[in-house]
């Protein structure tokens, strides 16, 4: 008995062409019933609950895969930007560190 499935696809394309595009796919079963001729209206409550649980797990792993790919590309883009920008990158880090140090505090300029 063949099980029917639907394919979920996520495609990422970077508009700046810095990172290559990628496509992820996941096969998602359309029913958990072993009888391919039965409809979802014939599924028991426990079958539906099991099916929804499986869908949630598939969606979570799919999202994890997408996040992992995007994080990898973001890190590659940041490395590339750091190599191309050199000196400006260190000034940004210093300003960011100072901002984090003073987070939540009112900073008064002492120019007077």
XYZ file of N, CA and C in Angstrom:
336
model
N 0.829 -1.176 0.000
C 0.000 0.000 0.000
C 0.878 1.246 0.000
N 0.694 2.077 -0.971
C 1.477 3.306 -1.066
C 0.851 4.383 -0.206
N 1.697 5.125 0.482
C 1.196 6.211 1.318
C 1.270 7.496 0.509
N 0.217 8.274 0.593
C 0.206 9.529 -0.147
C 0.906 10.598 0.685
N 1.527 11.561 -0.006
C 2.263 12.606 0.699
C 2.178 13.914 -0.072
N 2.345 14.976 0.661
C 2.431 16.312 0.108
C 3.843 16.810 0.374
N 4.384 17.584 -0.526
C 5.731 18.106 -0.339
C 5.662 19.579 0.022
N 6.271 19.930 1.156
C 6.428 21.327 1.549
C 7.784 21.780 1.030
N 7.819 22.972 0.456
C 9.053 23.499 -0.095
C 9.280 24.918 0.401
N 10.503 25.201 0.826
C 10.897 26.561 1.203
C 12.094 26.932 0.338
N 12.011 28.075 -0.329
C 13.092 28.533 -1.188
C 13.558 29.894 -0.720
N 14.871 30.053 -0.571
C 15.467 31.319 -0.176
C 16.306 31.839 -1.332
N 16.094 33.090 -1.678
C 16.897 33.744 -2.698
C 17.364 35.070 -2.138
N 18.661 35.284 -2.128
C 19.241 36.515 -1.623
C 19.235 37.549 -2.734
N 18.623 38.695 -2.484
C 18.509 39.725 -3.512
C 19.850 40.373 -3.842
N 20.830 40.270 -2.936
C 22.142 40.863 -3.200
C 23.107 39.879 -3.839
N 22.691 38.640 -3.986
C 23.506 37.588 -4.592
C 24.793 37.304 -3.827
N 24.870 37.694 -2.547
C 26.042 37.386 -1.746
C 26.059 35.912 -1.346
N 24.917 35.386 -1.024
C 24.798 33.983 -0.632
C 24.001 33.241 -1.690
N 24.396 32.017 -1.964
C 23.617 31.252 -2.942
C 22.225 30.940 -2.413
N 21.293 30.805 -3.321
C 19.937 30.448 -2.911
C 19.912 28.985 -2.486
N 18.871 28.622 -1.760
C 18.704 27.219 -1.382
C 17.228 26.882 -1.342
N 16.958 25.611 -1.507
C 15.598 25.096 -1.435
C 15.596 23.878 -0.526
N 14.677 23.861 0.427
C 14.503 22.722 1.313
C 13.127 22.125 1.056
N 13.042 20.819 1.079
C 11.755 20.155 0.897
C 11.560 19.095 1.971
N 10.324 18.911 2.333
C 9.933 17.863 3.293
C 8.682 17.195 2.762
N 8.676 15.892 2.799
C 7.463 15.148 2.456
C 6.607 15.036 3.701
N 5.346 15.401 3.557
C 4.404 15.379 4.667
C 3.280 14.422 4.304
N 3.049 13.409 5.125
C 1.953 12.486 4.818
C 0.616 13.208 4.861
N -0.265 12.853 3.940
C -1.580 13.500 3.930
C -2.532 12.841 4.909
N -2.324 11.577 5.198
C -3.121 10.884 6.219
C -2.230 9.892 6.930
N -2.655 9.485 8.112
C -1.907 8.466 8.840
C -2.574 7.110 8.700
N -3.680 7.070 8.010
C -4.420 5.830 7.846
C -3.674 4.893 6.908
N -3.687 3.617 7.192
C -3.045 2.649 6.312
C -3.904 2.357 5.099
N -5.164 2.686 5.184
C -6.068 2.476 4.057
C -6.101 3.760 3.234
N -5.537 3.736 2.020
C -5.425 4.948 1.216
C -6.759 5.408 0.666
N -7.791 4.573 0.726
C -9.092 4.989 0.208
C -9.943 5.670 1.270
N -9.496 5.633 2.525
C -10.306 6.270 3.572
C -10.061 7.772 3.563
N -11.071 8.515 3.898
C -10.950 9.976 3.949
C -10.676 10.409 5.378
N -10.322 11.685 5.551
C -10.010 12.184 6.888
C -11.240 12.143 7.788
N -12.442 12.162 7.195
C -13.643 12.112 8.020
C -13.824 10.742 8.661
N -13.151 9.718 8.143
C -13.238 8.379 8.714
C -12.147 8.114 9.747
N -11.246 9.081 9.952
C -10.179 8.907 10.936
C -10.761 9.051 12.340
N -10.249 8.272 13.253
C -10.681 8.389 14.647
C -10.025 9.621 15.269
N -10.512 10.002 16.406
C -9.952 11.162 17.105
C -8.491 10.926 17.449
N -8.155 9.733 17.881
C -6.758 9.442 18.228
C -5.873 9.464 16.976
N -6.406 9.004 15.822
C -5.645 9.070 14.570
C -5.385 10.524 14.176
N -6.405 11.357 14.329
C -6.239 12.782 13.999
C -5.220 13.437 14.922
N -5.288 13.116 16.208
C -4.344 13.687 17.173
C -2.917 13.260 16.830
N -2.756 11.989 16.480
C -1.437 11.481 16.108
C -0.942 12.185 14.845
N -1.806 12.360 13.880
C -1.460 13.024 12.628
C -1.042 14.479 12.884
N -1.807 15.201 13.702
C -1.463 16.584 14.018
C -0.137 16.680 14.771
N 0.110 15.714 15.656
C 1.373 15.664 16.376
C 2.538 15.493 15.394
N 2.364 14.589 14.425
C 3.395 14.368 13.404
C 3.630 15.643 12.586
N 2.549 16.341 12.232
C 2.683 17.580 11.472
C 3.459 18.638 12.255
N 3.171 18.739 13.555
C 3.889 19.703 14.385
C 5.375 19.380 14.434
N 5.706 18.105 14.559
C 7.109 17.699 14.594
C 7.798 17.999 13.263
N 7.129 17.713 12.167
C 7.691 17.980 10.842
C 7.898 19.484 10.659
N 6.914 20.283 11.054
C 7.031 21.739 10.924
C 8.184 22.279 11.769
N 8.350 21.758 12.962
C 9.426 22.216 13.844
C 10.797 21.870 13.263
N 10.963 20.660 12.758
C 12.252 20.291 12.169
C 12.502 21.069 10.881
N 11.451 21.326 10.129
C 11.577 22.106 8.902
C 12.033 23.524 9.243
N 11.430 24.112 10.259
C 11.821 25.453 10.681
C 13.259 25.468 11.195
N 13.667 24.441 11.942
C 15.046 24.344 12.424
C 16.024 24.280 11.249
N 15.686 23.493 10.225
C 16.542 23.382 9.046
C 16.672 24.723 8.333
N 15.562 25.430 8.194
C 15.575 26.744 7.543
C 16.421 27.715 8.356
N 16.218 27.758 9.666
C 16.979 28.666 10.525
C 18.474 28.365 10.469
N 18.834 27.086 10.441
C 20.241 26.687 10.362
C 20.865 27.190 9.055
N 20.152 27.019 7.949
C 20.645 27.489 6.648
C 20.792 29.008 6.638
N 19.792 29.718 7.136
C 19.844 31.181 7.138
C 20.947 31.705 8.057
N 21.137 31.070 9.199
C 22.199 31.477 10.119
C 23.562 31.284 9.476
N 23.744 30.163 8.806
C 25.008 29.899 8.120
C 25.279 30.972 7.068
N 24.272 31.334 6.292
C 24.439 32.354 5.256
C 24.697 33.741 5.868
N 24.027 34.036 6.972
C 24.231 35.313 7.641
C 25.678 35.413 8.142
N 26.192 34.340 8.720
C 27.572 34.334 9.205
C 28.552 34.495 8.050
N 28.284 33.841 6.926
C 29.146 33.979 5.751
C 29.104 35.413 5.223
N 27.915 36.011 5.186
C 27.784 37.395 4.727
C 28.522 38.353 5.657
N 28.426 38.125 6.966
C 29.120 38.975 7.928
C 30.632 38.857 7.789
N 31.130 37.641 7.554
C 32.568 37.455 7.347
C 33.014 38.201 6.096
N 32.232 38.078 5.037
C 32.557 38.765 3.789
C 32.558 40.280 3.991
N 31.553 40.783 4.713
C 31.463 42.221 4.968
C 32.644 42.685 5.817
N 33.057 41.865 6.766
C 34.207 42.197 7.609
C 35.496 42.233 6.815
N 35.655 41.353 5.862
C 36.851 41.329 5.027
C 36.875 42.524 4.084
N 35.722 42.936 3.616
C 35.647 44.056 2.679
C 35.688 45.402 3.388
N 35.214 45.448 4.644
C 35.096 46.720 5.343
C 36.235 47.012 6.295
N 37.004 46.042 6.687
C 38.186 46.185 7.524
C 38.043 47.101 8.721
N 38.576 48.346 8.640
C 38.652 49.276 9.756
C 37.312 49.721 10.292
N 36.330 49.904 9.450
C 35.019 50.368 9.897
C 34.351 49.363 10.813
N 34.661 48.094 10.636
C 34.045 47.033 11.428
C 34.441 47.168 12.901
N 35.702 47.511 13.191
C 36.151 47.609 14.580
C 35.492 48.789 15.286
N 35.289 49.913 14.587
C 34.604 51.052 15.194
C 33.175 50.678 15.565
N 32.523 49.919 14.724
C 31.163 49.474 14.999
C 31.103 48.588 16.224
N 32.102 47.734 16.388
C 32.146 46.849 17.549
C 32.388 47.639 18.829
N 33.241 48.662 18.763
C 33.500 49.491 19.943
C 32.234 50.235 20.357
N 31.536 50.803 19.376
C 30.300 51.524 19.673
C 29.253 50.583 20.236
N 29.184 49.375 19.687
C 28.223 48.388 20.169
C 28.542 47.978 21.601
N 29.821 47.783 21.908
C 30.220 47.402 23.264
C 29.879 48.507 24.256
N 30.122 49.774 23.865
C 29.801 50.900 24.742
C 28.297 51.001 24.959
N 27.535 50.775 23.897
C 26.076 50.822 24.004
C 25.560 49.737 24.940
N 26.134 48.529 24.837
C 25.719 47.431 25.721
C 26.070 47.745 27.173
N 27.236 48.386 27.387
C 27.675 48.720 28.734
C 26.712 49.708 29.390
N 26.175 50.625 28.604
C 25.287 51.658 29.127
C 23.809 51.334 28.919
N 23.494 50.130 28.557
C 22.114 49.765 28.278
C 21.236 49.999 29.496
N 20.131 50.710 29.269
C 19.173 50.954 30.341
C 19.531 52.127 31.225
N 20.660 52.786 30.952
C 21.074 53.931 31.744
C 21.019 55.184 30.882
N 20.749 56.293 31.530
C 20.767 57.569 30.814
C 22.216 58.023 30.714
N 22.644 58.276 29.497
C 24.029 58.698 29.276
C 24.027 60.193 29.027
N 24.798 60.923 29.855
C 24.895 62.377 29.737
C 26.254 62.706 29.126
N 26.249 63.484 28.055
C 27.524 63.902 27.447
C 28.207 64.891 28.367
N 29.498 64.734 28.542
C 30.261 65.594 29.445
C 31.101 66.579 28.636
N 30.484 67.230 27.674
C 31.202 68.178 26.820
C 31.355 69.536 27.469
N 30.676 69.818 28.543
C 30.696 71.134 29.168
C 31.864 71.348 30.052
